[in-house]
Amino acid sequence: MKGRGLVRAGVGFARPGGWRALLSGWRHRRLDARDLPAQGVVRARVPGMVVDAEPRPGGGVIRFARSELRIRVVTGGAVFWGWDGAGPEPSYALAGVVPGPDPRATLEPDKDGGWRVVSERLTVQVSRDGTVEVRTPGGVVLRRDLPPRWWEGADGGPTRWTVRSEVSADARFFGLGGRSSGPRLRAGTYRLWNTDPGRPFRPGDDPLYITMPVQLVVADAGTHLAFYDDPWDGRVVLREGVEGAGSGHDRPATSAVHMDGGPLRCWVVVGTPARVLSRWTRLTGAPAAPPSWALGPQHARWGFGSEREVRRVVAGYRERGLPLSALHLDIDHYDGHRVFTVDRRRFPGLPELAEELARDGVRLVSIVDPAVKAEVGGTVYDSGVAAGAFVRDGNGREVRGVAWPGVCVYPDFTDPQVRSWWGQWYEERLAQGFAGMWHDLNEPVSFSVFGANTLPRSARHSLEGRGGDHRGAHNVYALAMARAGYESLRRLRPHERPFLFSRSGWAGMQRYGGTWSGDVSSGWPGLRASLSLVLGLGLCGVPYSGCDVGGFDGSPAPELFLRWFQLGAYLPLFRTHSAIGAGRREPWEFGPDVLEHARAALLERERLRPYFVTLAQLARLTGAPYVRPLWWGFPKDRALRDCEDAFLLGDALLVAPVLEPGARSRTVRLPRGRWYDTATGRVYEGPGQVVVDAPLSRIPVLARGGSVLAVRGSDGATELEVWAPAAGRKGGGVVVSGSGDGWGRAEVERYTTRLADGEVRVKLIRGDGAGPPKRPVRVRGLDSVR
């Protein structure tokens, strides 16, 4: 066993049931050896030359000597293509019915024996050898997929495939799910296999819990998103381009996608970043808007241990005047770590506790793991056996693994009937008083000392009745579990928006909720990785996410905790969390100075709660993430494309977290426009780079001149905070009134601002013209422009 294997073995034995994990991993390997045929002789194949073509609505079919290519431009402007007869369905990523073909897009002959499909927003050109180019209406190439290559077993089995793509030399890559180094993805190899690393992670650790074959590419020529709709294991090899300094000899940036099986099919969406994310979420589903309380501060710890400790922590928040919206119970509240149970000795009155906390404005959130303890007489296990709910091997026997309860079995969430069966157990959680659900260890995890840490690849799954094994089900396992939970919560409490977030997932997971960083390491590198994950996931269509404030392991120093807390206050999911034995994360545990500065961050988060409600509703309506890279509105600004240490919160605010110890000032790259330091009122003009103060009491937050955002006034009512526009410029903003925790229709208010005669004039845009604002207005920054 090599050094890395020894490290993994040590991690495995450090967990409960180390010997069981060893035996489980050994059994899984034997199952794979038995049920997965050995790779025999393989034959390589390429498409060959064009034979003929058949126009169809929105595109058509182009036949080559050894394959065929289907192309379809759909309404809304996205383009789909699939090789070897692959169509857009079935797909776990897509939501509902695939959009219909764009009747204006037609397949027509092109030069040199190729074909092309011309639509309003893009042109797809296919050469006679199978190269696929996506061009702007002006003819500029955004993406060039070279002819794919397949490797087929002579005796059958999955077909591996590879596609190498070229983009412009100045392009920058983003996305691929949750990556700890980024959000800009530099040259390297990124694996597509949802993975529990088995230990707290740091920047550069790859893969992590959420991987997606979703690339967002930003270049001077334009922005596009490419999604290879294949959930199998794979890897993406990126290489950044080199510009020829005017010589014309540029080396394009490249992306090579290598998949171990599954269909070769791709979606591409082009446009501005906002338009790309809007069309992407039309395809994969509108992001679920969390209930309003889930936009407030939340607290978790693995190891509360008892109702008494829960009450102590909540009382600590209240006695110190600190707002708190939710408290999360980890697996230690279960009876022997068994899912859907309660340890009655330590939590004898959980429903009463939940009711008591709810009266004080605090909701309880329950962890839910997919692993079910394999014990005859166990309520969940016996019910699952009767329902045929658990994943099985090739001989029809239950596949068993090891998780926190011990030897476990795993529901097959790719079976609709199993999703329905699993969903009924959420009624038990609601009866215990829980208001939200936290899905964990759903990669899925089976402890192993061999580094696999998951189910055997040969395990059998329903895959919606099509049948298959874990190679095709692994990456969508958590997505299907989230669907089961979300649909159940909607059925059980039809008048409330569900609150559900999941450690793992895949493309389209935003339909059911959000996510968080997972077990990030407690250190300054972990703080930086947390921001990378949130930004990267937002660009994949998952807008609601956050991190374990303070890191999961270890005991952060007071300064690190405070800077993490200050960052967390501006992320969609604001939650402290820590591992058992890793120390407390209550703000008062770090000394009086940290407490006071943390109080300021909490109160500012509460003041901005209406703004977060607006961002949540806008994400649902448009797909725009709450947290956006600085280049969001200016993708052609190359300096902004390379800026990774600050972000936009909506359109109005620029947040510049402190990511290094001892820093009391920092450099901030500004997008175009006027920017105000919200603490000092100082004015800065962008684009450019400025140095701003970052005292221990706060992190720099700048407001865009002319912006309008909803905030909570001193009386608790919502008011408009307006930042003065520069003379001769206009501004504006959108306020969306949330529907509380229910499904009522949100009201969208659009405002414009302008500076005239030394006054800032704010108008509400209505269908019949403009009128006065519906809410009180507080103007800021006006003294700075007089």
mmCIF file with all atom_site columns, C-alpha atoms in Angstrom, residues 149-315:
data_model
loop_
_atom_site.group_PDB
_atom_site.id
_atom_site.type_symbol
_atom_site.label_atom_id
_atom_site.label_alt_id
_atom_site.label_comp_id
_atom_site.label_asym_id
_atom_site.label_entity_id
_atom_site.label_seq_id
_atom_site.pdbx_PDB_ins_code
_atom_site.Cartn_x
_atom_site.Cartn_y
_atom_site.Cartn_z
_atom_site.occupancy
_atom_site.B_iso_or_equiv
_atom_site.pdbx_formal_charge
_atom_site.auth_seq_id
_atom_site.auth_comp_id
_atom_site.auth_asym_id
_atom_site.auth_atom_id
_atom_site.pdbx_PDB_model_num
ATOM 1   C CA . ARG A 1 149 ? -13.535 9.887  -29.968 1.00 0.00 ? 149 ARG A CA 1
ATOM 2   C CA . TRP A 1 150 ? -15.118 6.761  -28.483 1.00 0.00 ? 150 TRP A CA 1
ATOM 3   C CA . TRP A 1 151 ? -13.565 3.616  -27.010 1.00 0.00 ? 151 TRP A CA 1
ATOM 4   C CA . GLU A 1 152 ? -15.890 0.620  -27.239 1.00 0.00 ? 152 GLU A CA 1
ATOM 5   C CA . GLY A 1 153 ? -15.361 -2.773 -25.726 1.00 0.00 ? 153 GLY A CA 1
ATOM 6   C CA . ALA A 1 154 ? -15.352 -5.605 -28.226 1.00 0.00 ? 154 ALA A CA 1
ATOM 7   C CA . ASP A 1 155 ? -17.436 -7.630 -25.740 1.00 0.00 ? 155 ASP A CA 1
ATOM 8   C CA . GLY A 1 156 ? -19.833 -4.806 -24.859 1.00 0.00 ? 156 GLY A CA 1
ATOM 9   C CA . GLY A 1 157 ? -19.916 -2.666 -21.743 1.00 0.00 ? 157 GLY A CA 1
ATOM 10  C CA . PRO A 1 158 ? -19.905 1.112  -21.408 1.00 0.00 ? 158 PRO A CA 1
ATOM 11  C CA . THR A 1 159 ? -18.409 3.250  -24.116 1.00 0.00 ? 159 THR A CA 1
ATOM 12  C CA . ARG A 1 160 ? -15.858 5.806  -22.992 1.00 0.00 ? 160 ARG A CA 1
ATOM 13  C CA . TRP A 1 161 ? -15.659 9.077  -24.840 1.00 0.00 ? 161 TRP A CA 1
ATOM 14  C CA . THR A 1 162 ? -13.557 12.211 -25.085 1.00 0.00 ? 162 THR A CA 1
ATOM 15  C CA . VAL A 1 163 ? -14.244 15.653 -26.499 1.00 0.00 ? 163 VAL A CA 1
ATOM 16  C CA . ARG A 1 164 ? -11.596 18.328 -26.779 1.00 0.00 ? 164 ARG A CA 1
ATOM 17  C CA . SER A 1 165 ? -12.812 21.902 -27.082 1.00 0.00 ? 165 SER A CA 1
ATOM 18  C CA . GLU A 1 166 ? -11.090 25.145 -27.956 1.00 0.00 ? 166 GLU A CA 1
ATOM 19  C CA . VAL A 1 167 ? -12.043 28.643 -26.816 1.00 0.00 ? 167 VAL A CA 1
ATOM 20  C CA . SER A 1 168 ? -10.309 31.972 -27.330 1.00 0.00 ? 168 SER A CA 1
ATOM 21  C CA . ALA A 1 169 ? -6.867  32.546 -25.844 1.00 0.00 ? 169 ALA A CA 1
ATOM 22  C CA . ASP A 1 170 ? -8.116  35.205 -23.411 1.00 0.00 ? 170 ASP A CA 1
ATOM 23  C CA . ALA A 1 171 ? -10.941 33.024 -22.037 1.00 0.00 ? 171 ALA A CA 1
ATOM 24  C CA . ARG A 1 172 ? -11.318 32.163 -18.362 1.00 0.00 ? 172 ARG A CA 1
ATOM 25  C CA . PHE A 1 173 ? -13.028 28.989 -17.105 1.00 0.00 ? 173 PHE A CA 1
ATOM 26  C CA . PHE A 1 174 ? -15.474 28.875 -14.176 1.00 0.00 ? 174 PHE A CA 1
ATOM 27  C CA . GLY A 1 175 ? -17.903 26.330 -12.763 1.00 0.00 ? 175 GLY A CA 1
ATOM 28  C CA . LEU A 1 176 ? -17.599 22.517 -12.639 1.00 0.00 ? 176 LEU A CA 1
ATOM 29  C CA . GLY A 1 177 ? -19.539 22.543 -9.350  1.00 0.00 ? 177 GLY A CA 1
ATOM 30  C CA . GLY A 1 178 ? -17.993 23.225 -5.965  1.00 0.00 ? 178 GLY A CA 1
ATOM 31  C CA . ARG A 1 179 ? -14.238 23.633 -6.345  1.00 0.00 ? 179 ARG A CA 1
ATOM 32  C CA . SER A 1 180 ? -11.991 24.702 -3.490  1.00 0.00 ? 180 SER A CA 1
ATOM 33  C CA . SER A 1 181 ? -9.528  26.529 -5.726  1.00 0.00 ? 181 SER A CA 1
ATOM 34  C CA . GLY A 1 182 ? -11.135 29.231 -7.757  1.00 0.00 ? 182 GLY A CA 1
ATOM 35  C CA . PRO A 1 183 ? -13.616 30.480 -8.684  1.00 0.00 ? 183 PRO A CA 1
ATOM 36  C CA . ARG A 1 184 ? -11.453 30.896 -11.769 1.00 0.00 ? 184 ARG A CA 1
ATOM 37  C CA . LEU A 1 185 ? -10.367 27.404 -12.784 1.00 0.00 ? 185 LEU A CA 1
ATOM 38  C CA . ARG A 1 186 ? -6.736  27.325 -13.789 1.00 0.00 ? 186 ARG A CA 1
ATOM 39  C CA . ALA A 1 187 ? -4.898  24.737 -15.834 1.00 0.00 ? 187 ALA A CA 1
ATOM 40  C CA . GLY A 1 188 ? -5.255  21.289 -14.323 1.00 0.00 ? 188 GLY A CA 1
ATOM 41  C CA . THR A 1 189 ? -7.403  18.191 -14.063 1.00 0.00 ? 189 THR A CA 1
ATOM 42  C CA . TYR A 1 190 ? -10.790 18.284 -12.325 1.00 0.00 ? 190 TYR A CA 1
ATOM 43  C CA . ARG A 1 191 ? -12.598 15.050 -11.552 1.00 0.00 ? 191 ARG A CA 1
ATOM 44  C CA . LEU A 1 192 ? -16.353 14.612 -12.013 1.00 0.00 ? 192 LEU A CA 1
ATOM 45  C CA . TRP A 1 193 ? -17.193 12.262 -9.137  1.00 0.00 ? 193 TRP A CA 1
ATOM 46  C CA . ASN A 1 194 ? -18.976 13.521 -6.010  1.00 0.00 ? 194 ASN A CA 1
ATOM 47  C CA . THR A 1 195 ? -16.608 12.701 -3.176  1.00 0.00 ? 195 THR A CA 1
ATOM 48  C CA . ASP A 1 196 ? -16.399 12.892 0.588   1.00 0.00 ? 196 ASP A CA 1
ATOM 49  C CA . PRO A 1 197 ? -12.674 13.574 1.030   1.00 0.00 ? 197 PRO A CA 1
ATOM 50  C CA . GLY A 1 198 ? -12.805 11.875 4.437   1.00 0.00 ? 198 GLY A CA 1
ATOM 51  C CA . ARG A 1 199 ? -11.207 14.857 6.161   1.00 0.00 ? 199 ARG A CA 1
ATOM 52  C CA . PRO A 1 200 ? -11.571 18.650 6.224   1.00 0.00 ? 200 PRO A CA 1
ATOM 53  C CA . PHE A 1 201 ? -10.454 20.049 2.883   1.00 0.00 ? 201 PHE A CA 1
ATOM 54  C CA . ARG A 1 202 ? -8.269  22.953 1.845   1.00 0.00 ? 202 ARG A CA 1
ATOM 55  C CA . PRO A 1 203 ? -7.745  24.844 -1.428  1.00 0.00 ? 203 PRO A CA 1
ATOM 56  C CA . GLY A 1 204 ? -6.536  22.479 -4.119  1.00 0.00 ? 204 GLY A CA 1
ATOM 57  C CA . ASP A 1 205 ? -8.300  19.392 -2.739  1.00 0.00 ? 205 ASP A CA 1
ATOM 58  C CA . ASP A 1 206 ? -10.290 17.845 -5.567  1.00 0.00 ? 206 ASP A CA 1
ATOM 59  C CA . PRO A 1 207 ? -12.860 16.466 -6.091  1.00 0.00 ? 207 PRO A CA 1
ATOM 60  C CA . LEU A 1 208 ? -15.300 17.483 -3.357  1.00 0.00 ? 208 LEU A CA 1
ATOM 61  C CA . TYR A 1 209 ? -18.971 16.927 -2.633  1.00 0.00 ? 209 TYR A CA 1
ATOM 62  C CA . ILE A 1 210 ? -20.573 18.553 -5.698  1.00 0.00 ? 210 ILE A CA 1
ATOM 63  C CA . THR A 1 211 ? -19.144 18.089 -9.171  1.00 0.00 ? 211 THR A CA 1
ATOM 64  C CA . MET A 1 212 ? -20.937 19.113 -12.351 1.00 0.00 ? 212 MET A CA 1
ATOM 65  C CA . PRO A 1 213 ? -19.914 18.990 -16.016 1.00 0.00 ? 213 PRO A CA 1
ATOM 66  C CA . VAL A 1 214 ? -20.973 22.650 -16.262 1.00 0.00 ? 214 VAL A CA 1
ATOM 67  C CA . GLN A 1 215 ? -18.444 25.125 -17.659 1.00 0.00 ? 215 GLN A CA 1
ATOM 68  C CA . LEU A 1 216 ? -18.975 28.866 -17.751 1.00 0.00 ? 216 LEU A CA 1
ATOM 69  C CA . VAL A 1 217 ? -16.495 30.444 -20.164 1.00 0.00 ? 217 VAL A CA 1
ATOM 70  C CA . VAL A 1 218 ? -15.918 34.213 -20.147 1.00 0.00 ? 218 VAL A CA 1
ATOM 71  C CA . ALA A 1 219 ? -13.973 35.872 -22.956 1.00 0.00 ? 219 ALA A CA 1
ATOM 72  C CA . ASP A 1 220 ? -13.794 39.138 -24.856 1.00 0.00 ? 220 ASP A CA 1
ATOM 73  C CA . ALA A 1 221 ? -15.850 37.548 -27.632 1.00 0.00 ? 221 ALA A CA 1
ATOM 74  C CA . GLY A 1 222 ? -18.685 36.689 -25.259 1.00 0.00 ? 222 GLY A CA 1
ATOM 75  C CA . THR A 1 223 ? -19.850 34.452 -22.432 1.00 0.00 ? 223 THR A CA 1
ATOM 76  C CA . HIS A 1 224 ? -21.210 30.949 -22.837 1.00 0.00 ? 224 HIS A CA 1
ATOM 77  C CA . LEU A 1 225 ? -22.121 27.960 -20.701 1.00 0.00 ? 225 LEU A CA 1
ATOM 78  C CA . ALA A 1 226 ? -21.467 24.393 -21.844 1.00 0.00 ? 226 ALA A CA 1
ATOM 79  C CA . PHE A 1 227 ? -23.061 21.427 -20.086 1.00 0.00 ? 227 PHE A CA 1
ATOM 80  C CA . TYR A 1 228 ? -22.208 17.829 -20.980 1.00 0.00 ? 228 TYR A CA 1
ATOM 81  C CA . ASP A 1 229 ? -25.277 16.012 -19.723 1.00 0.00 ? 229 ASP A CA 1
ATOM 82  C CA . ASP A 1 230 ? -23.619 12.810 -18.518 1.00 0.00 ? 230 ASP A CA 1
ATOM 83  C CA . PRO A 1 231 ? -23.534 11.827 -14.809 1.00 0.00 ? 231 PRO A CA 1
ATOM 84  C CA . TRP A 1 232 ? -20.832 9.168  -15.178 1.00 0.00 ? 232 TRP A CA 1
ATOM 85  C CA . ASP A 1 233 ? -17.376 9.426  -13.653 1.00 0.00 ? 233 ASP A CA 1
ATOM 86  C CA . GLY A 1 234 ? -15.036 11.566 -15.670 1.00 0.00 ? 234 GLY A CA 1
ATOM 87  C CA . ARG A 1 235 ? -12.479 14.301 -15.643 1.00 0.00 ? 235 ARG A CA 1
ATOM 88  C CA . VAL A 1 236 ? -12.002 17.680 -17.255 1.00 0.00 ? 236 VAL A CA 1
ATOM 89  C CA . VAL A 1 237 ? -8.529  18.816 -18.244 1.00 0.00 ? 237 VAL A CA 1
ATOM 90  C CA . LEU A 1 238 ? -8.231  22.574 -18.657 1.00 0.00 ? 238 LEU A CA 1
ATOM 91  C CA . ARG A 1 239 ? -5.425  24.536 -20.257 1.00 0.00 ? 239 ARG A CA 1
ATOM 92  C CA . GLU A 1 240 ? -5.408  28.317 -20.387 1.00 0.00 ? 240 GLU A CA 1
ATOM 93  C CA . GLY A 1 241 ? -4.557  30.031 -23.630 1.00 0.00 ? 241 GLY A CA 1
ATOM 94  C CA . VAL A 1 242 ? -1.651  32.243 -24.601 1.00 0.00 ? 242 VAL A CA 1
ATOM 95  C CA . GLU A 1 243 ? -2.099  35.385 -26.659 1.00 0.00 ? 243 GLU A CA 1
ATOM 96  C CA . GLY A 1 244 ? 0.385   36.191 -29.359 1.00 0.00 ? 244 GLY A CA 1
ATOM 97  C CA . ALA A 1 245 ? 0.843   39.848 -28.366 1.00 0.00 ? 245 ALA A CA 1
ATOM 98  C CA . GLY A 1 246 ? -0.535  41.045 -31.687 1.00 0.00 ? 246 GLY A CA 1
ATOM 99  C CA . SER A 1 247 ? 1.290   38.512 -33.820 1.00 0.00 ? 247 SER A CA 1
ATOM 100 C CA . GLY A 1 248 ? -1.871  36.593 -34.507 1.00 0.00 ? 248 GLY A CA 1
ATOM 101 C CA . HIS A 1 249 ? -0.308  33.373 -33.261 1.00 0.00 ? 249 HIS A CA 1
ATOM 102 C CA . ASP A 1 250 ? -2.585  32.799 -30.284 1.00 0.00 ? 250 ASP A CA 1
ATOM 103 C CA . ARG A 1 251 ? -2.747  29.441 -28.556 1.00 0.00 ? 251 ARG A CA 1
ATOM 104 C CA . PRO A 1 252 ? -6.393  28.784 -27.714 1.00 0.00 ? 252 PRO A CA 1
ATOM 105 C CA . ALA A 1 253 ? -7.498  27.744 -24.272 1.00 0.00 ? 253 ALA A CA 1
ATOM 106 C CA . THR A 1 254 ? -8.670  24.140 -24.248 1.00 0.00 ? 254 THR A CA 1
ATOM 107 C CA . SER A 1 255 ? -10.981 21.871 -22.332 1.00 0.00 ? 255 SER A CA 1
ATOM 108 C CA . ALA A 1 256 ? -10.844 18.100 -22.688 1.00 0.00 ? 256 ALA A CA 1
ATOM 109 C CA . VAL A 1 257 ? -13.781 16.166 -21.225 1.00 0.00 ? 257 VAL A CA 1
ATOM 110 C CA . HIS A 1 258 ? -13.134 12.452 -20.654 1.00 0.00 ? 258 HIS A CA 1
ATOM 111 C CA . MET A 1 259 ? -16.079 10.297 -19.514 1.00 0.00 ? 259 MET A CA 1
ATOM 112 C CA . ASP A 1 260 ? -16.102 6.629  -18.525 1.00 0.00 ? 260 ASP A CA 1
ATOM 113 C CA . GLY A 1 261 ? -19.525 6.004  -20.036 1.00 0.00 ? 261 GLY A CA 1
ATOM 114 C CA . GLY A 1 262 ? -22.910 7.538  -20.628 1.00 0.00 ? 262 GLY A CA 1
ATOM 115 C CA . PRO A 1 263 ? -24.281 9.608  -23.509 1.00 0.00 ? 263 PRO A CA 1
ATOM 116 C CA . LEU A 1 264 ? -22.252 12.233 -25.348 1.00 0.00 ? 264 LEU A CA 1
ATOM 117 C CA . ARG A 1 265 ? -24.617 15.170 -25.425 1.00 0.00 ? 265 ARG A CA 1
ATOM 118 C CA . CYS A 1 266 ? -24.173 18.859 -24.787 1.00 0.00 ? 266 CYS A CA 1
ATOM 119 C CA . TRP A 1 267 ? -26.138 22.032 -24.147 1.00 0.00 ? 267 TRP A CA 1
ATOM 120 C CA . VAL A 1 268 ? -24.671 25.457 -24.897 1.00 0.00 ? 268 VAL A CA 1
ATOM 121 C CA . VAL A 1 269 ? -26.150 28.781 -23.827 1.00 0.00 ? 269 VAL A CA 1
ATOM 122 C CA . VAL A 1 270 ? -24.684 32.122 -24.959 1.00 0.00 ? 270 VAL A CA 1
ATOM 123 C CA . GLY A 1 271 ? -25.204 35.747 -23.983 1.00 0.00 ? 271 GLY A CA 1
ATOM 124 C CA . THR A 1 272 ? -24.391 38.072 -21.121 1.00 0.00 ? 272 THR A CA 1
ATOM 125 C CA . PRO A 1 273 ? -23.715 36.340 -17.783 1.00 0.00 ? 273 PRO A CA 1
ATOM 126 C CA . ALA A 1 274 ? -27.185 37.308 -16.563 1.00 0.00 ? 274 ALA A CA 1
ATOM 127 C CA . ARG A 1 275 ? -28.832 36.000 -19.736 1.00 0.00 ? 275 ARG A CA 1
ATOM 128 C CA . VAL A 1 276 ? -26.816 32.768 -19.649 1.00 0.00 ? 276 VAL A CA 1
ATOM 129 C CA . LEU A 1 277 ? -27.832 31.976 -16.054 1.00 0.00 ? 277 LEU A CA 1
ATOM 130 C CA . SER A 1 278 ? -31.440 32.894 -16.793 1.00 0.00 ? 278 SER A CA 1
ATOM 131 C CA . ARG A 1 279 ? -31.625 30.484 -19.734 1.00 0.00 ? 279 ARG A CA 1
ATOM 132 C CA . TRP A 1 280 ? -29.689 27.826 -17.860 1.00 0.00 ? 280 TRP A CA 1
ATOM 133 C CA . THR A 1 281 ? -32.187 27.811 -14.987 1.00 0.00 ? 281 THR A CA 1
ATOM 134 C CA . ARG A 1 282 ? -35.066 27.748 -17.458 1.00 0.00 ? 282 ARG A CA 1
ATOM 135 C CA . LEU A 1 283 ? -33.638 24.447 -18.635 1.00 0.00 ? 283 LEU A CA 1
ATOM 136 C CA . THR A 1 284 ? -32.710 22.994 -15.245 1.00 0.00 ? 284 THR A CA 1
ATOM 137 C CA . GLY A 1 285 ? -35.353 24.565 -13.028 1.00 0.00 ? 285 GLY A CA 1
ATOM 138 C CA . ALA A 1 286 ? -35.938 27.760 -11.107 1.00 0.00 ? 286 ALA A CA 1
ATOM 139 C CA . PRO A 1 287 ? -33.987 27.922 -7.844  1.00 0.00 ? 287 PRO A CA 1
ATOM 140 C CA . ALA A 1 288 ? -36.127 27.189 -4.810  1.00 0.00 ? 288 ALA A CA 1
ATOM 141 C CA . ALA A 1 289 ? -36.526 30.339 -2.734  1.00 0.00 ? 289 ALA A CA 1
ATOM 142 C CA . PRO A 1 290 ? -35.895 29.559 0.949   1.00 0.00 ? 290 PRO A CA 1
ATOM 143 C CA . PRO A 1 291 ? -38.436 30.704 3.510   1.00 0.00 ? 291 PRO A CA 1
ATOM 144 C CA . SER A 1 292 ? -37.661 34.168 4.860   1.00 0.00 ? 292 SER A CA 1
ATOM 145 C CA . TRP A 1 293 ? -36.395 32.866 8.212   1.00 0.00 ? 293 TRP A CA 1
ATOM 146 C CA . ALA A 1 294 ? -33.708 30.826 6.435   1.00 0.00 ? 294 ALA A CA 1
ATOM 147 C CA . LEU A 1 295 ? -32.127 34.088 5.280   1.00 0.00 ? 295 LEU A CA 1
ATOM 148 C CA . GLY A 1 296 ? -31.240 34.936 8.870   1.00 0.00 ? 296 GLY A CA 1
ATOM 149 C CA . PRO A 1 297 ? -28.293 33.777 11.030  1.00 0.00 ? 297 PRO A CA 1
ATOM 150 C CA . GLN A 1 298 ? -28.165 30.066 11.858  1.00 0.00 ? 298 GLN A CA 1
ATOM 151 C CA . HIS A 1 299 ? -26.119 28.053 14.346  1.00 0.00 ? 299 HIS A CA 1
ATOM 152 C CA . ALA A 1 300 ? -25.035 24.407 14.309  1.00 0.00 ? 300 ALA A CA 1
ATOM 153 C CA . ARG A 1 301 ? -22.652 22.157 16.160  1.00 0.00 ? 301 ARG A CA 1
ATOM 154 C CA . TRP A 1 302 ? -21.927 18.484 16.037  1.00 0.00 ? 302 TRP A CA 1
ATOM 155 C CA . GLY A 1 303 ? -22.195 17.740 19.710  1.00 0.00 ? 303 GLY A CA 1
ATOM 156 C CA . PHE A 1 304 ? -24.921 19.842 21.340  1.00 0.00 ? 304 PHE A CA 1
ATOM 157 C CA . GLY A 1 305 ? -25.619 16.674 23.281  1.00 0.00 ? 305 GLY A CA 1
ATOM 158 C CA . SER A 1 306 ? -28.798 17.627 25.115  1.00 0.00 ? 306 SER A CA 1
ATOM 159 C CA . GLU A 1 307 ? -31.817 19.882 25.288  1.00 0.00 ? 307 GLU A CA 1
ATOM 160 C CA . ARG A 1 308 ? -30.132 21.713 28.135  1.00 0.00 ? 308 ARG A CA 1
ATOM 161 C CA . GLU A 1 309 ? -27.189 22.680 25.933  1.00 0.00 ? 309 GLU A CA 1
ATOM 162 C CA . VAL A 1 310 ? -29.507 23.801 23.131  1.00 0.00 ? 310 VAL A CA 1
ATOM 163 C CA . ARG A 1 311 ? -31.369 26.055 25.545  1.00 0.00 ? 311 ARG A CA 1
ATOM 164 C CA . ARG A 1 312 ? -28.091 27.408 26.914  1.00 0.00 ? 312 ARG A CA 1
ATOM 165 C CA . VAL A 1 313 ? -26.852 28.378 23.463  1.00 0.00 ? 313 VAL A CA 1
ATOM 166 C CA . VAL A 1 314 ? -30.127 30.000 22.411  1.00 0.00 ? 314 VAL A CA 1
ATOM 167 C CA . ALA A 1 315 ? -30.317 31.863 25.726  1.00 0.00 ? 315 ALA A CA 1
#
